XYZ file of C-alpha atoms in Angstrom:
772
model
C -27.257 12.926 -26.651
C -23.518 13.405 -27.278
C -21.640 16.763 -27.361
C -17.998 17.569 -27.774
C -16.067 19.700 -25.526
C -14.899 23.022 -27.011
C -11.309 23.990 -26.881
C -10.133 25.850 -23.851
C -10.828 29.604 -24.337
C -7.898 31.929 -24.745
C -8.700 33.779 -21.490
C -8.354 30.597 -19.415
C -4.898 29.911 -20.863
C -3.494 33.329 -19.967
C -3.093 33.482 -16.249
C -1.628 36.381 -14.240
C 1.051 34.204 -12.772
C 2.305 33.298 -16.284
C 4.780 35.493 -18.332
C 3.609 33.956 -21.583
C 0.537 31.983 -22.730
C 0.651 28.229 -22.639
C 0.047 26.196 -25.753
C -2.019 23.049 -25.285
C -0.700 19.818 -26.738
C -3.115 18.007 -28.947
C -2.087 14.526 -27.853
C -2.863 12.646 -24.533
C 0.356 11.297 -23.236
C -0.960 9.070 -20.455
C -3.276 6.077 -20.077
C -5.118 4.518 -17.184
C -3.175 1.271 -16.844
C -0.711 0.247 -14.038
C 1.468 -2.662 -13.069
C -0.161 -4.905 -10.532
C 2.267 -7.608 -9.474
C 3.932 -8.074 -12.951
C 0.709 -7.630 -15.085
C -0.433 -4.533 -16.830
C -3.956 -3.995 -15.730
C -6.703 -1.301 -16.368
C -7.222 1.030 -13.469
C -10.542 2.205 -12.082
C -11.294 4.726 -9.317
C -13.450 3.951 -6.267
C -16.786 5.520 -5.547
C -16.227 6.960 -2.131
C -19.039 9.541 -2.711
C -22.534 8.597 -1.515
C -24.965 8.503 -4.480
C -28.020 10.257 -3.220
C -30.636 9.065 -5.706
C -34.284 8.223 -5.018
C -33.626 4.548 -4.056
C -30.944 5.632 -1.575
C -33.146 8.256 -0.025
C -36.033 5.856 0.248
C -33.877 3.179 1.829
C -32.401 5.702 4.293
C -35.745 6.892 5.405
C -36.868 3.305 5.991
C -34.161 2.559 8.441
C -35.403 2.356 12.034
C -33.635 2.474 15.270
C -33.048 -1.297 15.168
C -31.497 -1.280 11.707
C -29.105 1.526 12.686
C -28.049 -0.291 15.829
C -27.548 -3.475 13.759
C -25.498 -1.653 11.241
C -23.237 -0.156 14.065
C -23.057 -3.448 15.745
C -21.846 -5.224 12.596
C -19.120 -2.557 12.058
C -17.573 -3.275 15.432
C -18.167 -7.062 14.999
C -16.210 -6.999 11.724
C -13.448 -4.970 13.328
C -13.106 -7.711 15.939
C -13.215 -10.422 13.325
C -10.504 -8.679 11.406
C -8.191 -8.420 14.394
C -8.957 -12.024 15.495
C -8.283 -13.512 11.944
C -5.187 -11.340 11.325
C -3.698 -12.201 14.660
C -4.153 -15.967 13.966
C -2.633 -15.600 10.554
C 0.254 -13.575 12.031
C 0.856 -16.178 14.688
C 0.718 -19.117 12.344
C 3.011 -17.228 9.948
C 5.736 -16.860 12.682
C 5.027 -20.434 13.757
C 5.624 -21.725 10.387
C 8.735 -19.631 9.532
C 10.416 -20.456 12.890
C 9.873 -24.186 12.532
C 10.666 -24.537 8.784
C 13.740 -22.292 8.983
C 14.700 -23.639 12.386
C 14.579 -27.257 11.128
C 16.732 -26.349 8.131
C 19.338 -24.656 10.324
C 19.289 -27.459 12.840
C 19.877 -30.176 10.186
C 22.641 -28.091 8.496
C 24.336 -27.382 11.900
C 24.328 -31.095 12.759
C 26.076 -31.885 9.440
C 28.532 -29.016 10.209
C 29.304 -30.587 13.660
C 30.032 -33.939 11.861
C 32.381 -32.030 9.573
C 30.198 -32.836 6.525
C 30.532 -29.374 5.067
C 29.603 -30.122 1.479
C 26.630 -32.087 2.414
C 25.531 -29.259 4.801
C 25.809 -26.805 2.011
C 23.833 -29.018 -0.402
C 21.076 -29.357 2.143
C 21.036 -25.639 2.953
C 21.040 -24.727 -0.730
C 18.418 -27.299 -1.882
C 15.984 -26.403 0.976
C 16.300 -22.620 0.158
C 15.933 -23.343 -3.621
C 12.749 -25.497 -3.088
C 11.167 -22.858 -0.817
C 11.939 -19.941 -3.163
C 10.817 -21.989 -6.216
C 7.569 -22.895 -4.560
C 6.930 -19.206 -3.553
C 7.643 -18.018 -7.048
C 5.582 -20.635 -8.819
C 2.446 -19.985 -6.700
C 2.860 -16.175 -7.097
C 3.586 -16.206 -10.912
C 0.866 -18.656 -11.990
C -1.882 -18.215 -9.239
C -1.749 -14.603 -8.120
C 0.772 -12.139 -9.508
C -0.844 -9.408 -7.475
C 0.670 -11.051 -4.396
C 4.232 -10.157 -5.436
C 6.074 -7.567 -3.481
C 5.008 -6.192 -0.019
C 1.502 -5.082 -1.033
C 1.772 -1.775 0.927
C 1.861 0.324 -2.244
C -1.321 -1.377 -3.525
C -3.182 -0.926 -0.323
C -2.107 2.671 -0.010
C -3.259 3.379 -3.581
C -6.627 1.631 -2.811
C -7.070 3.922 0.254
C -6.411 6.883 -1.876
C -9.179 5.840 -4.301
C -7.457 3.493 -6.897
C -9.072 0.194 -7.635
C -6.478 -2.133 -9.026
C -7.953 -5.520 -10.228
C -7.302 -8.612 -7.958
C -5.342 -7.097 -5.171
C -7.829 -8.165 -2.412
C -9.093 -11.497 -3.940
C -9.155 -14.736 -2.063
C -6.419 -16.335 -4.261
C -4.206 -13.232 -3.523
C -4.823 -13.780 0.197
C -3.827 -17.417 0.122
C -0.764 -16.934 -2.040
C 0.333 -13.970 0.001
C 0.284 -16.108 3.160
C 1.883 -19.298 1.679
C 4.446 -17.286 -0.396
C 5.585 -15.138 2.427
C 6.190 -18.147 4.700
C 8.169 -19.883 1.975
C 10.200 -16.873 0.966
C 11.128 -15.924 4.504
C 11.906 -19.524 5.408
C 14.031 -19.910 2.373
C 16.515 -17.429 3.654
C 15.659 -14.665 1.212
C 16.453 -11.312 2.730
C 12.756 -10.241 2.776
C 10.394 -9.384 5.563
C 6.877 -10.405 6.409
C 5.533 -7.119 7.785
C 4.587 -5.698 4.415
C 2.813 -8.951 3.309
C 1.045 -8.849 6.677
C -0.346 -5.430 5.942
C -1.632 -6.684 2.528
C -2.964 -9.856 4.214
C -4.876 -7.702 6.780
C -6.377 -5.570 4.047
C -7.393 -8.655 1.996
C -9.199 -10.168 5.057
C -10.898 -6.886 5.802
C -11.983 -6.508 2.132
C -13.288 -9.995 1.913
C -15.261 -9.669 5.207
C -16.588 -6.297 4.128
C -18.268 -7.754 1.008
C -19.325 -10.900 2.745
C -16.806 -13.306 1.389
C -15.931 -14.299 -2.218
C -18.767 -14.911 -4.660
C -16.301 -16.279 -7.262
C -15.418 -19.218 -5.031
C -18.990 -19.420 -3.433
C -17.697 -18.578 0.030
C -20.188 -15.869 1.124
C -22.001 -15.068 4.289
C -25.153 -13.159 3.700
C -25.309 -11.970 7.321
C -22.101 -10.129 6.718
C -23.224 -8.273 3.630
C -24.100 -5.003 5.357
C -21.485 -2.857 3.733
C -22.410 -2.243 0.007
C -20.405 0.782 -0.704
C -16.768 1.648 -1.140
C -16.672 4.093 1.863
C -17.453 1.433 4.423
C -15.116 -1.064 2.793
C -12.328 1.616 2.813
C -12.664 1.947 6.528
C -12.498 -1.780 7.104
C -9.321 -2.003 4.872
C -7.762 0.837 6.853
C -8.412 -1.205 10.054
C -7.007 -4.341 8.367
C -3.801 -2.550 7.470
C -3.377 -1.382 11.068
C -3.933 -4.939 12.307
C -1.269 -6.138 9.841
C 1.426 -4.121 11.446
C 0.146 -4.930 14.927
C 0.346 -8.589 14.187
C 3.810 -8.438 12.411
C 5.602 -6.511 15.122
C 3.112 -7.019 18.156
C 2.918 -3.248 18.108
C -0.767 -2.277 18.300
C -0.431 1.434 18.740
C 2.246 1.533 16.091
C -0.108 -0.203 13.762
C -2.784 2.429 14.319
C -0.343 5.247 13.719
C 1.059 3.631 10.735
C -2.397 3.382 9.053
C -2.964 7.003 9.908
C 0.373 8.345 8.906
C 1.256 6.340 5.933
C -1.683 4.357 4.563
C -4.983 6.350 4.854
C -5.787 9.353 2.715
C -8.833 10.114 4.820
C -9.133 9.882 8.549
C -11.673 10.713 11.097
C -12.234 10.162 14.874
C -14.727 7.227 14.502
C -12.255 5.428 12.179
C -9.583 5.919 14.825
C -11.667 4.265 17.484
C -12.288 1.313 15.271
C -8.701 0.904 14.120
C -7.655 1.023 17.805
C -10.055 -1.459 18.771
C -9.018 -3.789 15.890
C -5.307 -3.464 17.006
C -6.277 -4.137 20.585
C -7.973 -7.395 19.605
C -4.741 -8.329 17.690
C -2.675 -7.619 20.807
C -4.870 -9.629 23.129
C -5.278 -12.716 20.934
C -1.399 -12.750 20.271
C -0.640 -12.444 23.889
C -2.850 -15.514 24.647
C -1.335 -17.572 21.805
C 2.331 -16.742 22.858
C 1.544 -17.773 26.394
C 0.520 -21.196 25.054
C 3.783 -21.502 23.060
C 5.889 -20.452 26.208
C 5.028 -23.906 27.551
C 7.000 -25.548 24.672
C 4.076 -26.699 22.686
C 5.008 -24.893 19.434
C 8.150 -26.719 18.297
C 11.145 -24.268 17.695
C 8.745 -21.231 18.140
C 7.799 -19.338 21.274
C 10.955 -18.581 23.332
C 11.458 -15.019 22.047
C 7.846 -14.231 21.077
C 6.954 -12.476 17.856
C 9.664 -10.069 17.185
C 9.960 -8.517 20.713
C 13.543 -7.310 21.248
C 14.186 -6.481 24.865
C 17.294 -4.237 24.367
C 18.002 -3.643 27.965
C 16.221 -4.203 31.283
C 18.374 -1.502 32.848
C 17.699 2.298 32.963
C 19.186 3.976 29.985
C 21.293 7.044 30.981
C 22.641 9.408 28.433
C 23.959 13.003 28.553
C 24.556 15.864 26.118
C 27.689 14.326 24.677
C 25.601 11.380 23.418
C 23.604 13.658 21.137
C 26.259 14.336 18.420
C 26.519 10.516 17.734
C 22.861 10.160 17.521
C 22.700 13.131 15.004
C 25.474 11.524 13.106
C 23.442 8.260 12.873
C 20.528 10.283 11.620
C 22.535 11.977 8.893
C 24.010 8.567 7.865
C 20.516 6.994 7.892
C 19.175 9.760 5.630
C 21.936 9.289 3.150
C 21.899 5.510 3.138
C 17.942 5.584 3.027
C 17.742 7.866 -0.003
C 20.457 5.760 -1.705
C 18.575 2.633 -0.859
C 15.430 4.001 -2.407
C 17.388 5.117 -5.538
C 19.048 1.772 -6.086
C 15.838 -0.205 -5.491
C 13.954 1.829 -8.106
C 16.791 1.204 -10.578
C 16.748 -2.645 -9.863
C 12.915 -2.792 -10.101
C 13.088 -1.131 -13.618
C 15.562 -3.718 -14.731
C 13.393 -6.493 -13.285
C 10.433 -5.089 -15.119
C 12.277 -5.255 -18.467
C 13.156 -8.903 -17.753
C 9.613 -9.678 -16.585
C 8.133 -8.547 -19.839
C 9.702 -11.609 -21.540
C 7.453 -13.943 -19.768
C 6.640 -15.902 -16.554
C 9.654 -18.302 -17.063
C 12.060 -15.317 -16.707
C 10.349 -14.109 -13.614
C 10.882 -17.485 -11.972
C 14.497 -17.740 -13.247
C 15.243 -14.451 -11.584
C 13.723 -15.634 -8.211
C 15.661 -18.872 -8.342
C 18.928 -17.107 -9.310
C 18.575 -14.802 -6.416
C 17.918 -17.768 -4.137
C 21.036 -19.631 -5.341
C 23.158 -16.444 -4.948
C 21.858 -15.815 -1.440
C 22.459 -19.313 -0.273
C 26.025 -19.208 -1.514
C 26.654 -15.902 0.259
C 25.076 -16.932 3.504
C 26.978 -20.199 3.582
C 30.267 -18.930 2.151
C 30.745 -15.564 3.924
C 31.203 -16.912 7.462
C 34.346 -18.880 6.238
C 36.006 -15.522 5.789
C 35.606 -14.741 9.552
C 38.005 -15.975 12.165
C 36.863 -18.038 15.149
C 36.735 -16.075 18.360
C 36.971 -17.579 21.925
C 33.822 -17.694 23.866
C 33.541 -14.876 26.593
C 33.887 -16.013 30.151
C 30.959 -13.916 31.295
C 28.567 -14.970 28.490
C 24.907 -14.832 29.549
C 24.074 -17.886 27.465
C 25.692 -21.106 26.354
C 28.668 -20.618 24.092
C 28.870 -21.857 21.411
C 25.181 -22.116 20.509
C 24.306 -25.539 19.146
C 20.869 -26.669 17.929
C 18.948 -23.531 18.617
C 18.990 -19.762 18.049
C 21.543 -17.686 20.028
C 24.351 -15.146 19.870
C 27.267 -17.565 19.437
C 27.054 -19.900 16.454
C 29.781 -22.471 16.285
C 29.653 -23.074 12.440
C 33.216 -24.621 11.613
C 34.870 -23.353 14.840
C 36.519 -25.652 17.425
C 35.183 -26.245 20.847
C 34.987 -23.165 23.070
C 34.956 -20.824 20.027
C 32.217 -19.205 17.935
C 31.882 -17.626 14.513
C 30.558 -14.050 14.901
C 29.645 -13.587 11.286
C 27.712 -16.863 11.185
C 25.812 -15.683 14.307
C 24.382 -12.946 12.120
C 24.393 -14.261 8.591
C 23.619 -17.914 9.117
C 20.466 -17.225 10.834
C 16.842 -15.990 10.421
C 16.408 -12.189 10.160
C 14.645 -11.984 13.505
C 17.448 -13.765 15.254
C 20.043 -11.595 13.549
C 18.190 -8.475 14.828
C 18.196 -9.940 18.378
C 21.781 -10.534 18.272
C 22.498 -7.015 17.113
C 20.167 -5.478 19.663
C 21.475 -7.608 22.630
C 22.892 -5.898 25.622
C 26.199 -6.802 27.177
C 27.631 -7.943 23.872
C 29.872 -5.002 23.075
C 32.928 -7.237 22.398
C 31.083 -9.981 20.549
C 31.548 -8.836 16.977
C 34.602 -7.707 15.048
C 34.652 -4.538 12.931
C 35.030 -6.467 9.634
C 32.192 -8.621 10.671
C 29.760 -5.913 10.973
C 30.929 -4.292 7.812
C 30.593 -7.268 5.784
C 27.190 -7.958 7.232
C 26.045 -4.459 6.459
C 27.092 -4.541 2.768
C 25.571 -8.020 2.305
C 22.159 -7.031 3.703
C 22.094 -3.616 1.956
C 22.452 -5.104 -1.539
C 20.781 -8.478 -0.918
C 17.677 -6.800 0.353
C 17.490 -4.590 -2.815
C 17.970 -7.548 -5.292
C 15.483 -9.648 -3.286
C 12.553 -7.315 -3.255
C 11.689 -7.187 -6.861
C 11.368 -10.914 -7.579
C 8.079 -12.688 -8.046
C 7.500 -13.580 -4.309
C 5.752 -11.823 -1.420
C 8.453 -9.784 0.049
C 8.502 -6.937 2.651
C 10.955 -4.112 3.407
C 10.534 -3.507 7.112
C 12.670 -6.365 8.471
C 15.532 -6.014 5.843
C 15.723 -2.346 6.557
C 15.778 -2.934 10.222
C 18.501 -5.445 10.209
C 20.618 -3.381 7.729
C 20.186 -0.356 9.796
C 21.045 -2.147 12.980
C 24.395 -3.348 11.426
C 25.762 0.151 10.617
C 24.244 1.450 13.844
C 26.328 -1.033 15.806
C 29.386 -0.279 13.596
C 29.166 3.341 14.552
C 28.832 2.397 18.269
C 31.952 0.301 17.942
C 33.873 3.255 16.402
C 32.750 5.548 19.125
C 33.511 3.108 21.863
C 33.883 4.451 25.377
C 33.171 8.035 24.252
C 29.445 7.426 24.735
C 27.338 6.038 27.527
C 25.156 4.122 25.053
C 26.041 0.457 24.491
C 26.403 -1.076 21.125
C 22.819 -2.676 21.214
C 21.327 0.810 21.678
C 23.275 2.060 18.749
C 21.905 -0.737 16.632
C 18.335 0.323 17.658
C 18.937 3.987 16.695
C 20.708 2.668 13.448
C 17.519 0.771 12.508
C 15.311 3.842 13.344
C 17.469 6.045 11.167
C 17.439 3.890 8.151
C 13.673 3.307 8.470
C 13.225 7.103 8.660
C 15.530 7.589 5.706
C 13.811 5.084 3.469
C 10.212 5.127 4.509
C 10.002 8.843 5.705
C 7.657 8.219 8.612
C 8.151 9.610 12.069
C 5.477 9.167 14.623
C 4.445 5.621 13.672
C 8.000 4.382 13.290
C 8.916 5.964 16.639
C 6.129 4.111 18.429
C 6.801 0.770 16.540
C 10.476 0.885 17.564
C 9.592 1.603 21.237
C 7.104 -1.326 21.150
C 9.710 -3.551 19.514
C 12.308 -2.716 22.076
C 9.979 -2.522 25.075
C 11.929 0.537 26.344
C 10.220 3.851 26.693
C 13.415 5.596 27.864
C 14.658 5.494 24.282
C 11.927 7.998 23.126
C 13.906 11.142 22.975
C 16.885 9.643 20.988
C 14.528 7.802 18.498
C 12.497 10.962 17.926
C 15.766 12.782 17.282
C 17.333 10.356 14.899
C 13.994 9.939 12.881
C 13.706 13.711 12.460
C 17.263 14.085 11.294
C 17.161 11.094 8.827
C 13.867 12.129 7.324
C 14.976 15.697 6.844
C 18.227 14.750 5.128
C 16.656 12.012 2.956
C 13.805 14.320 1.688
C 16.461 16.473 0.044
C 17.151 13.694 -2.504
C 14.010 11.757 -3.255
C 10.575 10.509 -1.995
C 9.717 7.568 0.364
C 10.088 4.184 -0.940
C 6.371 3.342 -1.127
C 5.581 6.523 -3.145
C 8.327 5.690 -5.549
C 7.079 2.159 -6.017
C 3.608 3.458 -6.591
C 4.779 5.749 -9.225
C 6.933 2.917 -10.790
C 3.723 0.760 -10.925
C 1.738 3.523 -12.549
C -0.857 4.023 -9.782
C -2.600 7.498 -10.204
C -2.055 8.395 -6.613
C -3.265 11.885 -5.571
C -0.804 13.673 -3.188
C -1.988 15.751 -0.248
C -0.458 18.962 -1.770
C -0.901 20.659 -5.098
C 2.048 21.190 -7.364
C 3.056 24.792 -7.895
C 2.295 24.899 -11.511
C -1.306 23.836 -10.866
C -2.023 27.377 -9.609
C -1.181 28.681 -13.017
C -3.976 26.562 -14.622
C -7.867 26.432 -14.292
C -9.910 23.334 -14.395
C -11.163 24.332 -17.842
C -7.580 24.114 -19.116
C -7.164 20.347 -18.419
C -10.651 18.899 -18.813
C -10.792 16.496 -21.764
C -13.528 15.566 -24.266
C -15.610 14.517 -25.789
C -18.239 14.696 -23.124
C -21.197 12.314 -23.135
C -24.572 13.619 -21.892
C -27.899 12.051 -21.304
C -31.352 13.593 -21.294
C -33.527 13.102 -18.183
C -35.678 10.774 -20.336
C -33.371 9.031 -22.647
C -33.898 6.578 -25.606
C -32.702 3.051 -24.755
C -30.675 2.738 -27.950
C -28.764 5.958 -27.113
C -27.845 4.626 -23.679
C -26.678 1.325 -25.162
C -24.557 3.004 -27.831
C -22.842 5.286 -25.368
C -22.101 2.560 -22.984
C -20.525 0.289 -25.695
C -18.626 3.093 -27.277
C -17.090 4.511 -24.090
C -15.722 3.243 -20.766
C -16.774 6.222 -18.842
C -18.130 5.557 -15.420
C -20.322 8.691 -14.840
C -22.570 10.707 -17.226
C -24.225 14.053 -16.583
C -28.007 14.136 -16.907
C -29.673 17.380 -18.181
C -33.153 18.622 -18.581
C -34.063 20.600 -21.801
C -37.020 22.858 -22.476
C -37.890 24.777 -25.707
C -37.990 28.113 -23.800
C -35.119 27.785 -21.388
C -31.444 26.905 -21.440
C -30.659 23.295 -20.580
C -30.225 22.567 -16.793
C -27.906 20.203 -15.092
C -30.031 17.649 -13.245
C -27.318 15.518 -11.802
C -24.979 12.546 -12.434
C -25.830 8.902 -13.106
C -23.215 6.000 -12.881
C -22.548 3.436 -15.508
C -23.398 0.558 -13.052
C -26.807 2.113 -12.394
C -27.531 2.386 -16.149
C -26.644 -1.202 -16.726
C -28.930 -2.173 -13.834
C -31.810 -0.228 -15.447
C -31.154 -1.993 -18.680
C -30.810 -5.305 -17.107
C -34.186 -4.770 -15.317
C -35.720 -3.441 -18.458
C -37.406 -0.454 -16.801
C -38.466 0.919 -20.004
C -41.278 3.295 -21.059
C -43.126 3.277 -24.288
C -43.364 7.141 -24.542
C -40.907 9.804 -23.275
C -42.748 10.938 -20.211
C -41.883 11.028 -16.547
C -42.596 7.682 -14.941
C -44.824 7.337 -11.832
C -43.869 6.079 -8.387
C -45.499 2.660 -9.109
C -43.176 1.940 -12.090
C -40.140 1.526 -9.916
C -41.411 -0.812 -7.195
C -39.356 -3.468 -8.715
C -36.235 -1.758 -7.562
C -34.567 -1.678 -4.187
C -31.484 -0.021 -2.848
C -29.610 -3.424 -3.088
C -30.032 -3.263 -6.836
C -27.846 -0.136 -6.941
C -25.395 -1.133 -4.188
C -21.696 -1.484 -5.187
C -20.896 -5.057 -6.199
C -18.028 -6.931 -4.615
C -14.633 -7.448 -6.257
C -15.032 -8.594 -9.888
C -18.756 -8.860 -9.682
C -19.889 -5.944 -11.859
C -22.212 -6.553 -14.906
C -21.071 -5.714 -18.359
C -23.224 -4.000 -21.184
C -22.128 -6.741 -23.538
C -23.964 -9.375 -21.540
C -27.357 -7.584 -21.929
C -29.589 -8.660 -24.770
C -32.334 -6.341 -26.015
C -34.857 -6.640 -28.964
C -35.277 -4.001 -31.550
C -38.581 -3.059 -30.008
C -36.973 -2.543 -26.671
C -34.184 -0.420 -28.162
C -36.785 2.117 -29.284
C -38.227 2.592 -25.820
C -37.248 5.143 -23.259
C -35.835 5.239 -19.703
C -36.675 7.885 -17.097
C -33.271 8.592 -15.519
C -34.521 11.128 -12.981
C -35.154 8.859 -10.001
C -31.752 7.081 -10.369
C -29.601 10.172 -10.816
C -27.467 11.646 -8.067
C -28.959 15.125 -7.789
C -26.212 16.566 -5.631
C -22.983 15.945 -7.389
C -19.921 18.123 -6.682
C -19.486 20.844 -9.264
C -16.853 23.582 -9.824
C -16.821 26.534 -12.125
C -14.487 26.287 -15.027
C -12.334 29.204 -13.734
C -11.398 27.547 -10.479
C -7.683 26.996 -10.218
C -6.494 23.493 -10.589
C -4.733 23.572 -7.224
C -7.960 24.246 -5.336
C -9.748 21.631 -7.290
C -7.303 18.795 -6.493
C -7.504 19.577 -2.826
C -11.301 19.367 -3.011
C -11.127 16.230 -5.118
C -8.795 14.397 -2.742
C -10.231 15.641 0.583
C -13.808 14.619 -0.248
C -12.803 11.379 -1.947
C -14.354 11.931 -5.297
C -14.418 10.006 -8.518
C -16.077 12.652 -10.748
C -16.035 16.481 -10.416
C -18.408 18.249 -12.793
C -17.097 21.403 -14.410
C -19.799 24.059 -15.141
C -19.358 27.069 -17.398
C -18.604 30.581 -16.072
C -21.412 32.102 -18.052
C -24.626 30.578 -19.406
C -24.088 28.496 -22.523
C -25.679 25.951 -24.702
C -24.389 23.151 -22.455
C -24.705 23.342 -18.624
C -21.545 21.130 -18.175
C -18.230 21.828 -19.616
C -16.746 18.440 -18.750
C -15.948 15.923 -16.006
C -12.651 15.956 -13.967
C -11.508 12.526 -12.918
C -8.364 11.280 -11.132
C -6.535 10.906 -14.485
C -6.914 14.745 -15.170
C -5.012 15.667 -11.995
C -1.966 13.491 -12.784
C 1.172 15.570 -13.375
C 2.079 13.390 -16.494
C -1.170 14.193 -18.056
C -0.978 18.015 -17.287
C 2.568 18.324 -18.316
C 1.875 16.416 -21.429
C -0.929 18.853 -22.352
C 1.159 21.914 -21.644
C 4.922 21.162 -22.438
C 5.967 24.735 -21.580
C 5.213 24.042 -17.900
C 8.115 21.650 -17.911
C 10.540 24.252 -18.889
C 11.574 27.318 -16.963
C 12.497 27.859 -13.302
C 10.467 25.195 -11.773
C 12.089 22.556 -13.914
C 15.475 23.747 -12.692
C 14.415 23.982 -9.016
C 12.784 20.595 -9.022
C 15.742 18.905 -10.741
C 18.115 20.332 -8.001
C 15.717 20.025 -5.089
C 13.036 17.414 -5.924
C 11.138 17.978 -2.599
C 11.264 21.792 -2.672
C 7.759 22.260 -3.852
C 6.309 20.733 -0.737
C 7.768 23.578 1.311
C 5.429 26.008 -0.563
């Protein structure tokens, strides 16, 4: 049975808050597609709602105490496995980067010592080019979804957006290998974002029992057959990724809570904390092995742990104004960073549309440009004599350290080479170091800041796995140390502490997080005494930056086209009702439906859910519930047909189990085109009553859109049925999906909402609506 939605009634279009009626546009201005990697892909939503049909109820009633204990045991077991595997991947990632990049710098430095400068440059350039080319090739041809940091994709997934291929096995492999190659190739990208995506991939694959596509499955792990359980595991995986990247377990849990997850509860907090604790313990054990010298060039510093100072940090009231100044600078630079990055990504997208060859050419061009800058800029700096009281050997030869010799004579070092001709982790350690207030010149820090600021922007959008955390940290540390050098003796804080605060300010200005960033910085620096200063600088930088634009991950999600639901309702949504935005035509099924009608509707539409109604000659039709597309395909595949249109008995459905209606893994859904039916079967009937969710969420058509979006997001819905205010011929007006709440969709329907005072206010103060 198919019915069309009536036009929105005149009363619903005239709202008390409006000064004039709205006129609805007849065209739909948006579509459910998004950019994943560099591909345009169809976007689906996830079914976080539990489908309470008869098979589910029967399966739930059959669970005994042993099955419940087994289910809970497997949840905790998977959390441990996620932490264990992510920690191994994070350790091997650092091990590979330190040895590959370290070997490259050792060979180049040895040639520099022999005054073979051109040969050193060719080796440095060629090794970087090969590594970048390898990373771009495997990303472009094997898994384009692995490009970028992956945090926007994971955040969108946890909000309910199912983008194809983001958690596949090939994406995981390319993410790990590509991140190692890109970071080792001296591209100014980080590995923290890719580690979050890696952790989410591992959690998703474990949650569905492996990969059926590559026949790597484990039946004893296939306990979680719904999107809700997999969502919780992916949340734990994202927390484990940050914990493994920065060795910051508490910061990882808070990062997942503050930035990633759209739904949170105490049980999930415990499991995320347990997962991060497993990461911390395993990493500690692995680092202890490396401290004995069995890991090549890796192991001396230990997984991005920056001990800024071992002394007590003392500061007074006169140190607060410079900290506030750093926060203001971080807010301005952070918002500018986000603005420029979005512009560059738009340009890259236009180039990427021309084909894969152009994507690889961009990556190779950025690699060549980066190599020329990193090798050429230190020649602009003058050689400085080694300090007499240096805490380590000066100059540094054949290893990481604060005093790179580069082209300088004996007893001298090149301060710019110490920062720029080095890995990002070593550059951060050099900037954060205590007792090095006289190590760097003003021009050195300024050149390094400008280089990192722009290189990190141009390096992010290329077709390689690339994170933003480490580039933002090293960029913020450079201007933080520059401010410390300008203030000099007017503050009790040393230059290394100013660098830490500068990193925190730029992180807050770009990513707009507070609690999680504060804890991550404390765990990175291993100094709790910095807590008040880091809290202050994060609050100031976030407040300043919020006046200009949004956080970087939200901007990237919007650029990619992910239909992300914000935690707040836009002001104009209070002027509309759900009946004003619901779209048609609406497809309905009878409780006992003809097979041919079901097949026709499934082939003619791509809808995921269909209302089921009961009709009687003497009464108005009644809404019975909602049935999913996947469940209808299962019924057609199993051929649960009836010859006559009568209610089926209990014995007719013994061929089904709860597993038949469980959510399939990634890319394993059945298609209606694959089902073959005879003409005789097409004339039969299916009783939909036992397989219909009899308790779907419904709202009346006069509910405000603002209240509906809060309900939709907080509960984690995919479908929200709209019922009429008064009895009518149809018990359902329409179905609200994620697409109907998108601002682009609503403003496309009602162009007058774009005009007026809200347009002027949002143009001048783009974050103002969140205050209300």
